[in-house]
Amino acid sequence: METNEFVVVNFLPFSVVLESAQMEILLGGMQFASKETNISLSVRGMGAAPLNLRFELNDNQAEMARAYYVDCPLLQMGITAKFRTRFGLIPLRYDVRIRAIIHKAQSS
């Protein structure tokens, strides 16, 4: 897993700033990886902005993914995003599912 592309949509009539995101990834219902990142993404009122989050796996996580019994597993990603508004900091939780393609080494 390398880059996840998201679009942050603001339906409020005033601007918000995405300050941070905390991500947890489950593989087969088990904790697989997590990451917390600081962001400074301003989204104008009634607008949208693209967001690319880079997420690299360490060697142990990559090996765990390759050893998984399915080549295209469904990863569950829980994201808690914290937005700064004129009313203070507002955390929002999102749950997404991502179909991953895992490249496994060819055995000879």
One Martini backbone bead per residue (centre of mass of N, CA, C, O) as a GRO file, in nm:
protein
  108
    1MET     BB    1   0.099   0.036   0.023
    2GLU     BB    2   0.091   0.384  -0.053
    3THR     BB    3  -0.155   0.556  -0.197
    4ASN     BB    4  -0.421   0.762  -0.085
    5GLU     BB    5  -0.716   0.888  -0.231
    6PHE     BB    6  -0.887   1.188  -0.148
    7VAL     BB    7  -1.193   1.371  -0.075
    8VAL     BB    8  -1.259   1.680   0.069
    9VAL     BB    9  -1.576   1.771   0.201
   10ASN     BB   10  -1.749   2.091   0.239
   11PHE     BB   11  -2.082   2.177   0.364
   12LEU     BB   12  -2.002   2.428   0.479
   13PRO     BB   13  -2.010   2.795   0.482
   14PHE     BB   14  -1.715   2.742   0.592
   15SER     BB   15  -1.402   2.710   0.664
   16VAL     BB   16  -1.157   2.443   0.686
   17VAL     BB   17  -0.907   2.245   0.875
   18LEU     BB   18  -0.701   1.987   0.822
   19GLU     BB   19  -0.481   1.858   1.076
   20SER     BB   20  -0.558   1.539   1.115
   21ALA     BB   21  -0.473   1.177   1.095
   22GLN     BB   22  -0.612   0.860   1.195
   23MET     BB   23  -0.502   0.524   1.120
   24GLU     BB   24  -0.668   0.204   1.068
   25ILE     BB   25  -0.576  -0.135   0.978
   26LEU     BB   26  -0.750  -0.417   0.849
   27LEU     BB   27  -0.685  -0.777   0.829
   28GLY     BB   28  -0.921  -0.993   0.872
   29GLY     BB   29  -0.998  -0.822   1.149
   30MET     BB   30  -0.697  -0.740   1.197
   31GLN     BB   31  -0.442  -0.581   1.306
   32PHE     BB   32  -0.202  -0.417   1.079
   33ALA     BB   33  -0.216  -0.088   1.082
   34SER     BB   34  -0.073   0.245   1.159
   35LYS     BB   35  -0.146   0.612   1.153
   36GLU     BB   36  -0.008   0.943   1.208
   37THR     BB   37  -0.099   1.274   1.076
   38ASN     BB   38  -0.002   1.586   0.974
   39ILE     BB   39  -0.213   1.854   0.855
   40SER     BB   40  -0.269   2.134   0.603
   41LEU     BB   41  -0.602   2.156   0.497
   42SER     BB   42  -0.781   2.370   0.307
   43VAL     BB   43  -1.147   2.417   0.309
   44ARG     BB   44  -1.383   2.558   0.164
   45GLY     BB   45  -1.683   2.658   0.148
   46MET     BB   46  -1.850   2.442  -0.041
   47GLY     BB   47  -1.599   2.241  -0.083
   48ALA     BB   48  -1.295   2.091  -0.228
   49ALA     BB   49  -1.015   1.852  -0.159
   50PRO     BB   50  -0.732   1.698  -0.218
   51LEU     BB   51  -0.591   1.379  -0.079
   52ASN     BB   52  -0.265   1.245  -0.003
   53LEU     BB   53  -0.181   0.931   0.148
   54ARG     BB   54   0.102   0.799   0.279
   55PHE     BB   55   0.155   0.427   0.302
   56GLU     BB   56   0.394   0.239   0.447
   57LEU     BB   57   0.537  -0.068   0.474
   58ASN     BB   58   0.683  -0.285   0.649
   59ASP     BB   59   0.830  -0.587   0.633
   60ASN     BB   60   0.624  -0.736   0.818
   61GLN     BB   61   0.366  -0.637   0.678
   62ALA     BB   62   0.431  -0.742   0.393
   63GLU     BB   63   0.453  -1.041   0.475
   64MET     BB   64   0.167  -1.068   0.587
   65ALA     BB   65   0.025  -1.002   0.318
   66ARG     BB   66   0.156  -1.233   0.146
   67ALA     BB   67   0.044  -1.465   0.352
   68TYR     BB   68  -0.222  -1.421   0.270
   69TYR     BB   69  -0.484  -1.620   0.128
   70VAL     BB   70  -0.546  -1.356  -0.036
   71ASP     BB   71  -0.485  -1.150  -0.315
   72CYS     BB   72  -0.776  -0.966  -0.266
   73PRO     BB   73  -0.824  -0.801  -0.009
   74LEU     BB   74  -1.017  -0.656   0.248
   75LEU     BB   75  -0.970  -0.344   0.369
   76GLN     BB   76  -0.991  -0.179   0.678
   77MET     BB   77  -1.056   0.176   0.730
   78GLY     BB   78  -0.986   0.393   0.996
   79ILE     BB   79  -1.080   0.745   1.027
   80THR     BB   80  -0.951   1.025   1.211
   81ALA     BB   81  -1.057   1.353   1.170
   82LYS     BB   82  -0.923   1.687   1.223
   83PHE     BB   83  -1.109   1.990   1.250
   84ARG     BB   84  -1.077   2.331   1.195
   85THR     BB   85  -1.281   2.578   1.336
   86ARG     BB   86  -1.454   2.848   1.463
   87PHE     BB   87  -1.555   2.621   1.699
   88GLY     BB   88  -1.313   2.430   1.666
   89LEU     BB   89  -1.239   2.100   1.728
   90ILE     BB   90  -1.332   1.833   1.489
   91PRO     BB   91  -1.411   1.504   1.507
   92LEU     BB   92  -1.403   1.249   1.246
   93ARG     BB   93  -1.549   0.942   1.135
   94TYR     BB   94  -1.416   0.688   0.911
   95ASP     BB   95  -1.525   0.413   0.695
   96VAL     BB   96  -1.332   0.194   0.488
   97ARG     BB   97  -1.300   0.001   0.183
   98ILE     BB   98  -1.024  -0.193   0.043
   99ARG     BB   99  -0.901  -0.321  -0.248
  100ALA     BB  100  -0.631  -0.539  -0.262
  101ILE     BB  101  -0.316  -0.590  -0.430
  102ILE     BB  102  -0.106  -0.874  -0.404
  103HIS     BB  103   0.232  -0.925  -0.445
  104LYS     BB  104   0.366  -1.234  -0.518
  105ALA     BB  105   0.596  -1.452  -0.511
  106GLN     BB  106   0.744  -1.664  -0.729
  107SER     BB  107   0.753  -1.998  -0.743
  108SER     BB  108   0.996  -2.263  -0.853
   0.00000   0.00000   0.00000
